[in-house]
Short mmCIF file of C-alpha atoms in Angstrom, two decimals:
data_model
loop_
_atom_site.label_atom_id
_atom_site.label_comp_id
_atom_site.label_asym_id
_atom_site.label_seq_id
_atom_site.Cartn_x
_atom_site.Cartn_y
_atom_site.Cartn_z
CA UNK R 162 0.00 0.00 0.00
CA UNK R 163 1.53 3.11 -1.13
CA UNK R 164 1.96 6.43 1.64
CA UNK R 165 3.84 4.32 4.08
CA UNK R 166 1.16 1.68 4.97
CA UNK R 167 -1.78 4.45 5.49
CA UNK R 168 -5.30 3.88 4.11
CA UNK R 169 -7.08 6.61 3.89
CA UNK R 170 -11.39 6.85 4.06
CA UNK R 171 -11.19 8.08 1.13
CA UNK R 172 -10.03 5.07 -0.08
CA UNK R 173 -11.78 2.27 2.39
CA UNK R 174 -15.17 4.21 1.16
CA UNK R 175 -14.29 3.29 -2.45
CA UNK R 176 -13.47 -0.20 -1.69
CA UNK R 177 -16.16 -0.59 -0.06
CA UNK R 178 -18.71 0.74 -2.53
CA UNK R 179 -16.95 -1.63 -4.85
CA UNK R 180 -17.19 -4.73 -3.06
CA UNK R 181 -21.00 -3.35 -2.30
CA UNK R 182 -21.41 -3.24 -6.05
CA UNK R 183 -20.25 -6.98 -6.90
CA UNK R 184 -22.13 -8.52 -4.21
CA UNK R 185 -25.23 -6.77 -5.47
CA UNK R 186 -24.31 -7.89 -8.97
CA UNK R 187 -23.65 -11.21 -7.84
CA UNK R 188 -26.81 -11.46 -5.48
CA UNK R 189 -28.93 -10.48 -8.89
CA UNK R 190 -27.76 -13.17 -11.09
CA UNK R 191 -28.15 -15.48 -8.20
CA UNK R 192 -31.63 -14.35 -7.50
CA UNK R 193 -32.01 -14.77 -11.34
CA UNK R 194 -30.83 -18.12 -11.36
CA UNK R 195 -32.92 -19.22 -8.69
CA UNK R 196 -35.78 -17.87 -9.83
CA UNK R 197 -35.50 -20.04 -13.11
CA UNK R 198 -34.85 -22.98 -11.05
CA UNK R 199 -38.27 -22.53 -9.20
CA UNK R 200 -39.89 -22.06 -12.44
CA UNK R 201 -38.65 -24.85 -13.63
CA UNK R 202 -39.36 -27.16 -10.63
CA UNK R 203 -42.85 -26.41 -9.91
CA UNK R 204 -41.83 -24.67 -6.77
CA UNK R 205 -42.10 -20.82 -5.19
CA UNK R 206 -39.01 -18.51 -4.19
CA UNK R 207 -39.30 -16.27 -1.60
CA UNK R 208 -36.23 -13.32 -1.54
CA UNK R 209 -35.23 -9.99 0.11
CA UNK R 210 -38.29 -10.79 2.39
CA UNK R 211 -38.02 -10.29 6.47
CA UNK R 212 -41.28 -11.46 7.52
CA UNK R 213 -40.51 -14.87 7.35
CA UNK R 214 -43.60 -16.31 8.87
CA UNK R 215 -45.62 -15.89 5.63
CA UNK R 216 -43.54 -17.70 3.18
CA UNK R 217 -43.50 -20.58 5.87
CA UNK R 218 -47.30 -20.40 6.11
CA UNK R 219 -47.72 -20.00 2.52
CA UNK R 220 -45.60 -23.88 2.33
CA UNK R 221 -47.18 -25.22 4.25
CA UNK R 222 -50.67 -24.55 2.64
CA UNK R 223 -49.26 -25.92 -0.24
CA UNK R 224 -47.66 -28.91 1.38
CA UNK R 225 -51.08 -29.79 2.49
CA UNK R 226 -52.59 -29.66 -0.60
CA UNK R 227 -50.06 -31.36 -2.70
CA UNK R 228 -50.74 -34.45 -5.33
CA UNK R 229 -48.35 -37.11 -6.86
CA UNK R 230 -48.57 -37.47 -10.34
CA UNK R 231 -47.03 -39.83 -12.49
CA UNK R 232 -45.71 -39.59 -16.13
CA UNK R 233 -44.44 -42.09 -18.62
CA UNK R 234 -43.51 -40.87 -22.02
CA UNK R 235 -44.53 -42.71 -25.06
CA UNK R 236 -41.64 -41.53 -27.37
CA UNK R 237 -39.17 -44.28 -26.33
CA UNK R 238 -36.30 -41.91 -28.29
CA UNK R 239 -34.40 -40.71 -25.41
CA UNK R 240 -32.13 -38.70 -26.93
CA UNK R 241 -31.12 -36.28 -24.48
CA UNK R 242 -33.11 -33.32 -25.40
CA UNK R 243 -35.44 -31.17 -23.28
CA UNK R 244 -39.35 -31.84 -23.45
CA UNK R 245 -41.89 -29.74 -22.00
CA UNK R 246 -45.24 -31.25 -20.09
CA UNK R 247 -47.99 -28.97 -19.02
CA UNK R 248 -50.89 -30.49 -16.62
CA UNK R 249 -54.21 -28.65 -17.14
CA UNK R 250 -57.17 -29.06 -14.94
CA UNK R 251 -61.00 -29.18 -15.63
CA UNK R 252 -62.19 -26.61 -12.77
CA UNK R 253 -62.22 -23.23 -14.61
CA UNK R 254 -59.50 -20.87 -12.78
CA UNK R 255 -57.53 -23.44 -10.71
CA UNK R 256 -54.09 -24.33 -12.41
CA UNK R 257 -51.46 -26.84 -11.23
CA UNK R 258 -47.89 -25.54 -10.70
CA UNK R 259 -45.72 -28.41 -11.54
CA UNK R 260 -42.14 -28.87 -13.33
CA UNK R 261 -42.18 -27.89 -16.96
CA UNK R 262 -40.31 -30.71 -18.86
CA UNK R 263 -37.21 -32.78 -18.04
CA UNK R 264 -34.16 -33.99 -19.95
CA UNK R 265 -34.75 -36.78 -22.09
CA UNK R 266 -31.79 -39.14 -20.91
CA UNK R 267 -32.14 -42.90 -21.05
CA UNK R 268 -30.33 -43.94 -17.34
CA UNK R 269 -28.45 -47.32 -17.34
CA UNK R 270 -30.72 -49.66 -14.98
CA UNK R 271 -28.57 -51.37 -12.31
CA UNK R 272 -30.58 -54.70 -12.47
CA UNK R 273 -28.50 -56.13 -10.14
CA UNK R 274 -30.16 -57.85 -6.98
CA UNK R 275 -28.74 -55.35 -4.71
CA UNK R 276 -30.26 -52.47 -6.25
CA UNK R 277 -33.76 -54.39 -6.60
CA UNK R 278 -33.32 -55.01 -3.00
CA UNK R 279 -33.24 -51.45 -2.43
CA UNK R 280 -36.12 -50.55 -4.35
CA UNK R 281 -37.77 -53.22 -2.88
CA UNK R 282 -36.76 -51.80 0.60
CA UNK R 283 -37.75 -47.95 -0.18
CA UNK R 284 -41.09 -48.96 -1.34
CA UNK R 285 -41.48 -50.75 1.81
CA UNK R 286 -40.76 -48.02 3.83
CA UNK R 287 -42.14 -45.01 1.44
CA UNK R 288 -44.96 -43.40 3.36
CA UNK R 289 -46.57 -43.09 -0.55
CA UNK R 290 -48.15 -46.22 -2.80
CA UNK R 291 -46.40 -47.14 -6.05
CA UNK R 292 -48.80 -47.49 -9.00
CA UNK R 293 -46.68 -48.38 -11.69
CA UNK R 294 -47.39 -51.85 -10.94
CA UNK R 295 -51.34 -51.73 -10.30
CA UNK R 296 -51.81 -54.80 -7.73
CA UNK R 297 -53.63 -55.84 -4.50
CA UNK R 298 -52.99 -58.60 -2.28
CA UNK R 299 -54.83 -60.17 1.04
CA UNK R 300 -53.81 -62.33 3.37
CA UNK R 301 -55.78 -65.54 3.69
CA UNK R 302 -55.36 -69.45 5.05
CA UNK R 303 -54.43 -72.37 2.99
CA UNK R 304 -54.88 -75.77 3.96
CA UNK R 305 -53.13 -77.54 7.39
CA UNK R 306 -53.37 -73.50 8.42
CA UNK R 307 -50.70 -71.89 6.94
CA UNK R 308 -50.73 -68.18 6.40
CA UNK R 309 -50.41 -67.19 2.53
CA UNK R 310 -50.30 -63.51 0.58
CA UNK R 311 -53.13 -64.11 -2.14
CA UNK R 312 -51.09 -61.43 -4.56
CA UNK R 313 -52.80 -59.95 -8.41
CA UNK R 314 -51.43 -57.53 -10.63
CA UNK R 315 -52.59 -56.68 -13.45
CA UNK R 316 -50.86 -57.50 -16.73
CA UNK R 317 -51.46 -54.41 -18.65
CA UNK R 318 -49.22 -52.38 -16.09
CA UNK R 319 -45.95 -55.34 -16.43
CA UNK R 320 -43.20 -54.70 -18.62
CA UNK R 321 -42.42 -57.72 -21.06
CA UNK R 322 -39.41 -59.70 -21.69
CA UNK R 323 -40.21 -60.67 -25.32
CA UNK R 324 -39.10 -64.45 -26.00
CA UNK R 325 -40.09 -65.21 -29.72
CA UNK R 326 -44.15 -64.87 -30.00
CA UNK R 327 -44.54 -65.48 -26.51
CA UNK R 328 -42.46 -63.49 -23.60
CA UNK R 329 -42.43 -63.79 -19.90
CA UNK R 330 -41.57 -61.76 -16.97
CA UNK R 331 -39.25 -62.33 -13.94
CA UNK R 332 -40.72 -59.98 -10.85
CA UNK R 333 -39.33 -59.66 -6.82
CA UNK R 334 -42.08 -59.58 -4.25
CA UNK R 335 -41.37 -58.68 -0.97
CA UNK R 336 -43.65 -58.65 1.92
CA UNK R 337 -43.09 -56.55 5.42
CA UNK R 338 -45.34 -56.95 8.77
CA UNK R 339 -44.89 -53.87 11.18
CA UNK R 340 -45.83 -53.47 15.02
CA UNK R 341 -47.83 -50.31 16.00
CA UNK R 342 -45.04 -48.34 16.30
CA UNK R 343 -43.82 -48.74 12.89
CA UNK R 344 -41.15 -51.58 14.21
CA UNK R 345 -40.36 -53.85 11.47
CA UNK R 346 -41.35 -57.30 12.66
CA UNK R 347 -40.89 -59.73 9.16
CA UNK R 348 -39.72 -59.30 5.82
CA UNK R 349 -39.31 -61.79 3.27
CA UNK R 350 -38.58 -61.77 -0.60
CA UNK R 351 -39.78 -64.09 -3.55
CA UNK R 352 -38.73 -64.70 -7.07
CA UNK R 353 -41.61 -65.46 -9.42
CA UNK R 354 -41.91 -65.71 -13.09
CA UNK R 355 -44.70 -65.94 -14.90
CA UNK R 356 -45.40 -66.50 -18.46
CA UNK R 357 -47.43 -63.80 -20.60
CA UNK R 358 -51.38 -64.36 -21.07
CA UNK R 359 -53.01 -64.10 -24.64
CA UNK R 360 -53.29 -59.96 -25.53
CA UNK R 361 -57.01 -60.19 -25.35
CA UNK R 362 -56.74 -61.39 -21.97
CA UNK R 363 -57.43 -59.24 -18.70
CA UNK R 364 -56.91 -61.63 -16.51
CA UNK R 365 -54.85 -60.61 -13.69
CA UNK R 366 -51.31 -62.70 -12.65
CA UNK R 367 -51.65 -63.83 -9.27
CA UNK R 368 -49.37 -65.48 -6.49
CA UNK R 369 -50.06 -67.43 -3.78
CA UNK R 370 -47.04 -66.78 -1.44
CA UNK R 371 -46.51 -68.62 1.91
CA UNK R 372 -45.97 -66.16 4.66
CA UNK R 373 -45.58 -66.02 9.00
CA UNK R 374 -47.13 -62.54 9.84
CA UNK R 375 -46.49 -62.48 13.64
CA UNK R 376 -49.69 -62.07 15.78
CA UNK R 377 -48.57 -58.32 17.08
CA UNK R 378 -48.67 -56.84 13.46
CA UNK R 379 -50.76 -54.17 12.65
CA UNK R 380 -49.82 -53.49 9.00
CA UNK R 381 -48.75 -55.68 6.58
CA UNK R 382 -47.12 -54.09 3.38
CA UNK R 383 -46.34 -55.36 0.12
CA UNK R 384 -43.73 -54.51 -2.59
CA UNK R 385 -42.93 -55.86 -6.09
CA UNK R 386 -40.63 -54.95 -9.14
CA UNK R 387 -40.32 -56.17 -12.29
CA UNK R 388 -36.88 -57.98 -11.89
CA UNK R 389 -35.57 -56.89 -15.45
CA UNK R 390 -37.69 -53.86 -15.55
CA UNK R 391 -37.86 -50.42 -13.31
CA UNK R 392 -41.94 -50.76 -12.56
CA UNK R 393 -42.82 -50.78 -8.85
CA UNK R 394 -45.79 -51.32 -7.40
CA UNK R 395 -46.75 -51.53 -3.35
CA UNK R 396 -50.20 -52.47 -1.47
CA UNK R 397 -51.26 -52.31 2.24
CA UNK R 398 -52.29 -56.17 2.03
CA UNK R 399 -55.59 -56.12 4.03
CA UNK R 400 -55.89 -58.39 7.10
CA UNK R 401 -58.35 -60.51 8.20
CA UNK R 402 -61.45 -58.87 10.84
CA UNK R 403 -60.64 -60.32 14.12
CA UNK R 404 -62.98 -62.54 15.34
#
């Protein structure tokens, strides 16, 4: 620093108004950015604001009166471009504020067990239903009275393995029984396969799946995955009245 060390105000007042200047620059393009990003996302930004009770209040309305919606393109061509979606309601005046596209990028699957066992696992535990396998399952006695899962999904919603004319599909069940408390009292997992009914045919695939559900369970939950696939569905199997 020139003059023997000495800063004067002069000087500091200038810096300062400088540095001022670049955070406020910087502050705007980040405000900018983030503003985009909330566009984008479906979501609401909230800047430069003190009273921060009302944006809080205002997310939690809209926490409350949230939906999960579910989309599955039909243009397989994943080519890594950008495609818009819009979701339109039928009540005149109410709109939906959602995401407005996504990148069109076709993922490797890991189809290895582990990561099925995962899924399997999340869906367990996921305080929402999967419906991209639509199924239902109760739990029922068999002969010499053993407990069984009485499992159906419905073909329309399985992906295929094509095989020639014909195809299959190789799925992972798993079923979970939980205490009151949300304590995890049995889990168990099942490899099925089961070979593709004629087109015209809405018949539903079931299972009949051998089970212990311990007599201090209060829910029962089910999971299952296409094994070659990325389609999940889960059910709350229903339990028998108590006599």
């Amino acid at each position: 620093v020139p003059n023997g060390g000495q800063v004067s105000d002069i000087d500091n007042g200038a810096e300062i108004a400088r540095q001022t200047v670049n955070m406020t620059s910087n502050s705007a393009v980040v405000n900018s950015f983030l503003g985009q990003l909330d566009e984008r996302t479906g979501g609401r930004g909230y800047s430069n604001q003190n009273d921060i009770d009302v944006p809080l209040s205002q997310a939690l309305d809209d926490a409350s009166g949230s939906y999960l919606l579910a989309y599955t393109p039909t243009n397989r061509n994943f080519n890594g471009e950008y495609r818009r979606i819009r979701v339109t309601l039928r009540t005149p005046g109410l709109h939906a504020r959602t995401r407005d596209g996504y990148l069109a990028t076709d993922s490797p699957r890991d189809n290895s067990p582990e990561a099925v066992r995962k899924a399997l696992q999340y869906a367990l535990e996921s305080p929402l239903l999967y419906h991209a396998l639509q199924t239902h399952a109760t739990l029922a006695r068999a002969p010499h009275n053993q407990q069984v899962v009485q499992v159906a999904v419905a073909p329309s919603s399985v992906e295929w393995v094509h095989a020639g004319e014909g195809g299959n599909v190789a799925q992972v069940i798993a079923v979970a029984a939980y205490a009151a408390n949300g304590k995890p009292l049995y889990t168990r997992e099942y490899n099925v396969t089961t070979s593709r009914p004629s087109l015209d045919s809405n018949k539903e695939l079931s299972y009949t799946l051998p089970v212990t559900i311990p007599a201090q369970t209060a829910r029962v939950r089910l999971a299952i995955v296409d094994r070659l696939g990325s389609r999940i569905g889960t059910t709350d199997v229903v339990l028998p009245a108590s006599p």
